[in-house]
């Protein structure tokens, strides 16, 4: 066994401001570690060199919790007000196990709950976090497409205050995120799946559990009398980062669902993605199956 | 009394594993758990290229070499060879380097970190040469009649005349089948420690299947008499053949710096090293040309069976023999020709893996049988029932199946359990517009139990039992054999056998870790031979002990009458009478094998199996699911039905991985998957619902009548699944693993 992780100096701040203070100073700054399920594996296998210091976020209660709120009212998360609350805030440290079993997520963000249920196995779900999944920035990060279709934003904090970044802009390139060295992701804000809309998630992996996705796909749509009024589509493992397929969305919105449209949609999706081959799958299969998955979603919608 | 009629107390019961408590509570000591004072750590310096000429090893002058020991070929006390089967492979590479990862030197240091650092500071200078990395390149040459590829071994099997068989045929059916490397992926990686002894000898301890193999392989290189090379197993966390031949190499890597430094030296691979630098299942290419008549009679089977042996022969010739013997077996056919070959590629030497060449053979044969059935318009099960070998029939090597023949029983029982015939009608082949394709497929196969050919009569396995006072001060029996418990349940099964033979409670039986200082050579723990062959030596040795005790009791005043074991054993031991009883395994006198002509009794006996797989394929994505697998086996007398089913379910799941998931590519000479994230094996969620049944045809040449169970679960699932996929989609998949990606490619073509 490698002993490489043993040399890391660990800090365990107990409040967010303590953690932010550590990150603000180059001499105390360290690699942020939440569940450690990505980092430990990357350090151990040599994909990443173990850093001199790491900051455990596990004790920061500020990074926990799932709340409904109304973003337009600029209201603070966690202080519910009467009336409809169209947004949800999810703490950075929320685990996959919490996501999949939260009634709020199940009801209002069903694709996210479904995605969380496909991550790794029970152990990884108990330990791995939403922020870790997002910040790890793998094109195969299973939660990301479900966040993208919900127009999620990332809230990051530093000593100087908070920044809100639309998730779609958070990814700058392959494994590159818009996070400054002194910042910590504290929570995510998402739009609930509105009444009358549907969403769904599908993952294809090389086996039934403990599988890194060959491809995964989430959509949110509203269809009335066969007319596609609104369509959000996001895919993972077909590009250097998980992506929203905006070109497809604009193409299909305003069209009426029909069998002929299904064929066209399948081809359209395939023409819009250019995945690569890797150890898990081939470029051709990914391209083809991306179209097939979207066709499957549309069939669901067509079927009522 | 015949084998069939014996009544048993422990044998046949599904008692739970004797070692379960130790394993579950973490008390079992694996090699990395052993507390060895002054133990150093070893790290192997390897070739970074697949083929080349070694010019030298360059040590970084800025490193402090006084704190470590480096052992190279010049430090080998004897000859720099591994004995294996052709004495061609060096213990440490020199001159011509034949594979990436070939060991060139071993560094040992007081800490693992230092050993690794030092190994990194040694740079092999190698002039690179062109490398052959893929079996498919050799196949291309072979098909083109170009014989310049490196042939490591060859063997033909001839029965009748295939030319005549083809002339008699109404249809000639041809096909090719391939499969790549498969990694054993035991839970506990390879690990051994070599401890120098005061007498100049060496003591090797650790994870292994075959303690005596290590003695055999290393005594020449280490220039030690065999008795000074003591080998003992620790708890073994799975092996699957991976710890048959490879530990001999690892023992050499540990022993050299241990002898040089005087310190114990331990090497425990991490998962990456274990996948990259240990033996795997041989990649295979087979080509079938067969003749059938309209009525389903098989008139000829002609096979080319080519294995990728990797860089050196090691045990590949015998793997190929087993492949040859299983590539046309199981069916009546008067004209058989099998051309077995092993080629060299510049990859890690291929080695033993559950099934040892048979799964590769049966993968081709059982896929091809379906094609033959189709050619003459017969359902696949009817074709098999019509042609399967039965009692009294003769195999391709002319072996008469005189007794203990579980065919056609396994076929009949599995077909009935699966309701195969009803489900055939549900298959979606030829149907369009379905959301999910459905198919059912089967395979049928014998598996030779015990060593191939004259292996058993050459090794003359001896098993022993010893009457002793156990740790509680009361008498009991120690089993002394060199067979290792490695997770398969030998400890429990052999204890049941010994308990029944002596006629005592299983709780009075012990089976200490195999230690060459204490046990006779009962042979390696391989070839599905432990319960059958070694179990029978234990049974007979224990019968001798029982005999001795009852003789003693009769003569001893005060013990006459129905004396209990405890009293008699105590009295016996207190007299200082010989406590140890041995038995040597012997085949009946009329068993013959001719290695030259490859004719005769190829195996002491055969287990039989039938697998039936149901598949569901998502029409949208071509994902393949196997919701149900039915299997029926004849493994002779079932010593422990619980453990036997465990072996079968585990082995079938390993076969499922072979069929649908497990793949290792080679990039620049290196395996492209080197961890469990990228080398994908099935999880419990991927495993089908198993329906496993037995038909018992006890082996009647060795009590208590068991046959092999270890390997047979690996044999037939891949072709059963491929046949089911064909029934579902009409696509004949001929390369393992069968993935959605490959199905997609095939669908595009059709
Ligand atoms: C066996 C196994 C199976 C897995 N299966 C899957 C799977 O099926 N699908 C999948 O998507 N992933 C899978 N993963 C990957 C991983 O578990 C998930 O991505 C998980 O969500 C990561 O969360 P974490 O808290 O453990 O991240 P960590 O390892 O703690 O961190 C990951 C990255 O995020 C950064 N980070 C963490 N928290 C913050 C924060 N608050 N602010 C800024 N940066 C932060 C870290 O610095 C690091 O770069 C698997 C991993 C393993 C080991």
XYZ file of C-alpha atoms in Angstrom, chain A residues 18-301:
284
model
C -12.463 29.698 10.040
C -12.175 27.689 6.837
C -12.330 30.812 4.681
C -9.612 32.411 6.766
C -7.382 29.388 6.219
C -8.017 29.558 2.473
C -7.403 33.300 2.332
C -3.804 32.905 3.423
C -1.403 31.176 1.063
C 0.549 29.759 3.999
C -2.439 27.957 5.501
C -4.373 27.263 2.316
C -5.014 23.609 1.559
C -6.853 21.265 -0.726
C -10.537 21.249 0.193
C -11.762 17.805 1.104
C -15.391 16.884 1.660
C -16.158 13.159 1.402
C -12.707 12.459 0.033
C -14.068 9.753 -2.276
C -12.526 11.338 -5.335
C -9.429 12.751 -3.688
C -8.366 9.665 -1.765
C -8.580 7.550 -4.899
C -6.720 10.140 -6.971
C -3.954 10.538 -4.403
C -3.602 6.830 -3.916
C -3.390 6.043 -7.624
C -1.030 8.903 -8.371
C -3.500 10.716 -10.657
C -3.005 13.684 -8.321
C 0.053 14.316 -6.199
C -0.941 14.512 -2.528
C -0.887 18.159 -1.439
C 1.087 19.381 1.566
C -2.131 20.505 3.288
C -5.805 19.601 3.178
C -8.779 21.321 4.769
C -11.597 19.059 5.870
C -15.004 20.664 5.416
C -16.838 17.915 7.270
C -17.647 19.971 10.374
C -19.052 23.025 8.599
C -22.763 23.029 9.368
C -23.099 26.077 7.088
C -22.550 23.729 4.151
C -25.439 21.425 4.996
C -29.174 21.463 4.560
C -31.807 21.395 1.830
C -34.330 24.262 1.754
C -37.038 25.682 -0.466
C -36.938 29.395 -1.103
C -37.827 32.105 -3.578
C -34.709 33.339 -5.307
C -36.500 36.334 -6.794
C -37.271 37.656 -3.324
C -33.567 37.588 -2.442
C -34.658 35.810 0.679
C -32.265 33.910 2.800
C -32.351 30.170 2.429
C -33.741 28.408 5.424
C -36.365 31.027 6.218
C -39.487 29.773 4.512
C -42.242 32.201 3.696
C -45.779 31.409 2.748
C -46.699 31.048 -0.890
C -44.956 29.170 -3.645
C -41.239 28.767 -3.363
C -39.840 28.014 -6.817
C -36.221 27.356 -5.837
C -34.265 24.899 -3.749
C -30.975 25.459 -2.037
C -28.772 22.450 -1.382
C -25.774 22.606 0.928
C -22.407 21.768 -0.569
C -21.837 18.881 1.840
C -25.114 17.125 1.031
C -24.327 13.484 0.351
C -25.675 11.295 -2.439
C -27.535 9.266 0.188
C -29.225 12.422 1.466
C -30.084 13.563 -2.043
C -31.693 10.316 -3.064
C -33.759 10.022 0.113
C -34.782 13.648 0.615
C -38.555 14.067 0.035
C -37.950 17.624 -1.213
C -35.472 16.467 -3.827
C -37.585 13.473 -4.777
C -40.603 15.682 -5.327
C -39.074 18.737 -6.919
C -35.838 17.503 -8.492
C -36.592 13.874 -9.345
C -33.785 13.617 -11.911
C -31.259 14.621 -9.269
C -32.629 12.085 -6.791
C -32.438 9.427 -9.507
C -28.886 10.405 -10.440
C -27.694 10.298 -6.830
C -29.105 6.786 -6.528
C -26.829 5.594 -9.341
C -23.572 6.855 -7.853
C -21.078 4.149 -6.847
C -22.488 1.963 -4.114
C -23.968 2.509 -0.671
C -20.610 3.401 0.881
C -19.772 6.043 -1.704
C -23.277 7.452 -1.534
C -22.961 7.810 2.225
C -19.715 9.696 1.961
C -19.519 11.482 -1.413
C -20.965 14.979 -1.660
C -22.672 17.196 -4.174
C -19.910 19.835 -4.108
C -17.274 17.138 -4.473
C -19.042 15.751 -7.512
C -19.355 19.191 -9.086
C -15.869 20.439 -8.179
C -14.175 17.241 -9.258
C -15.411 18.334 -12.667
C -15.322 14.929 -14.287
C -17.174 14.760 -17.607
C -18.685 11.627 -16.054
C -19.861 13.322 -12.822
C -23.298 11.772 -12.542
C -25.055 14.585 -10.698
C -24.093 17.339 -13.058
C -26.606 16.857 -15.908
C -29.496 16.848 -13.433
C -28.202 20.103 -11.967
C -27.816 21.650 -15.410
C -31.424 21.006 -16.444
C -32.543 22.724 -13.235
C -30.562 25.852 -14.152
C -28.419 25.382 -11.077
C -26.073 28.044 -9.817
C -23.044 27.516 -7.671
C -22.641 29.761 -4.656
C -19.035 30.167 -3.646
C -17.812 32.065 -0.619
C -14.581 33.786 0.299
C -13.552 36.259 2.986
C -14.758 39.017 0.689
C -18.261 37.614 0.242
C -20.260 35.314 -2.004
C -20.343 34.841 -5.756
C -23.129 33.163 -7.698
C -22.096 31.419 -10.907
C -24.482 29.634 -13.261
C -23.295 26.017 -13.289
C -23.203 26.044 -17.078
C -20.499 28.727 -16.862
C -18.698 27.126 -13.946
C -16.897 24.660 -16.207
C -14.132 26.368 -18.094
C -12.707 23.304 -19.812
C -11.699 19.734 -19.137
C -11.499 19.461 -15.346
C -11.265 23.241 -15.004
C -13.690 25.186 -12.828
C -14.250 28.825 -12.096
C -13.179 28.694 -8.468
C -10.577 31.005 -7.024
C -7.993 29.621 -4.622
C -9.545 31.408 -1.644
C -13.096 30.229 -2.401
C -15.215 27.404 -1.111
C -18.436 26.124 -2.666
C -21.080 26.584 0.021
C -24.339 25.646 -1.691
C -26.238 25.290 -4.911
C -29.495 26.929 -5.929
C -31.779 25.185 -8.368
C -35.134 25.782 -9.998
C -37.717 23.213 -8.980
C -39.287 21.148 -11.689
C -42.461 23.187 -12.185
C -45.949 21.760 -11.962
C -46.797 20.188 -15.326
C -43.162 19.598 -16.264
C -41.390 16.267 -16.167
C -37.826 15.272 -15.714
C -35.858 12.095 -15.871
C -32.329 10.738 -15.703
C -30.689 7.790 -17.358
C -27.174 6.471 -16.935
C -25.388 3.822 -18.951
C -22.420 2.265 -17.236
C -20.357 -0.847 -17.764
C -22.160 -2.601 -14.890
C -25.126 -2.199 -12.565
C -23.309 -0.474 -9.688
C -19.882 0.995 -8.957
C -19.841 2.181 -12.523
C -18.387 5.275 -14.078
C -20.801 6.422 -16.749
C -20.287 5.669 -20.407
C -22.891 8.319 -20.910
C -25.652 9.868 -18.877
C -28.466 12.145 -19.712
C -31.093 14.241 -17.948
C -33.983 16.176 -19.306
C -36.733 18.460 -18.064
C -39.653 19.220 -20.315
C -43.112 20.620 -20.475
C -45.368 19.295 -23.199
C -48.942 20.378 -23.671
C -51.212 18.694 -26.195
C -48.179 17.298 -27.932
C -46.519 20.686 -28.196
C -43.057 20.947 -26.687
C -43.177 24.180 -24.723
C -39.968 23.866 -22.853
C -37.107 21.379 -23.119
C -33.873 21.216 -21.129
C -31.392 18.543 -22.056
C -28.018 17.823 -20.498
C -25.536 15.050 -21.198
C -22.397 13.775 -19.558
C -19.398 11.863 -20.924
C -19.928 13.121 -24.465
C -17.724 16.227 -24.198
C -14.862 17.484 -22.006
C -17.463 18.699 -19.509
C -21.091 17.814 -18.927
C -23.120 19.953 -21.330
C -26.541 21.431 -21.966
C -27.573 20.798 -25.551
C -28.993 24.251 -26.225
C -29.090 23.801 -30.009
C -31.338 20.814 -29.596
C -33.489 22.598 -27.061
C -34.204 25.526 -29.383
C -34.781 23.120 -32.249
C -37.395 21.069 -30.461
C -39.184 23.779 -28.511
C -42.320 24.734 -30.388
C -42.506 21.460 -32.298
C -45.256 18.917 -31.961
C -44.284 15.421 -30.842
C -44.810 12.708 -33.419
C -43.163 9.475 -34.422
C -41.469 11.244 -37.291
C -40.115 13.830 -34.900
C -38.615 11.042 -32.780
C -36.511 9.842 -35.686
C -35.441 13.355 -36.449
C -34.653 14.108 -32.816
C -32.520 10.988 -32.522
C -30.477 12.022 -35.541
C -30.290 15.614 -34.385
C -28.826 14.723 -31.004
C -26.281 12.401 -32.569
C -25.247 15.165 -34.945
C -24.778 17.624 -32.111
C -22.441 15.590 -29.896
C -18.911 14.522 -30.689
C -17.828 12.188 -27.930
C -14.455 10.461 -27.793
C -13.490 6.852 -27.211
C -12.011 5.824 -23.879
C -11.622 2.659 -21.857
C -15.348 2.523 -21.114
C -16.871 2.945 -24.547
C -16.432 3.932 -28.169
C -17.112 7.301 -29.755
C -19.563 5.748 -32.242
C -21.639 4.009 -29.609
C -21.805 7.094 -27.425
C -22.904 9.241 -30.316
C -25.554 6.772 -31.387
C -26.832 6.032 -27.909
C -27.077 9.734 -27.012
C -29.728 9.995 -29.703
C -31.369 6.788 -28.528
C -31.622 8.015 -24.952
C -33.225 11.285 -25.994
C -35.588 9.383 -28.230
C -36.497 7.284 -25.191
C -37.281 10.428 -23.222
C -39.456 11.752 -26.024
C -41.272 8.421 -26.220
C -41.994 8.750 -22.506
C -43.463 12.182 -23.168
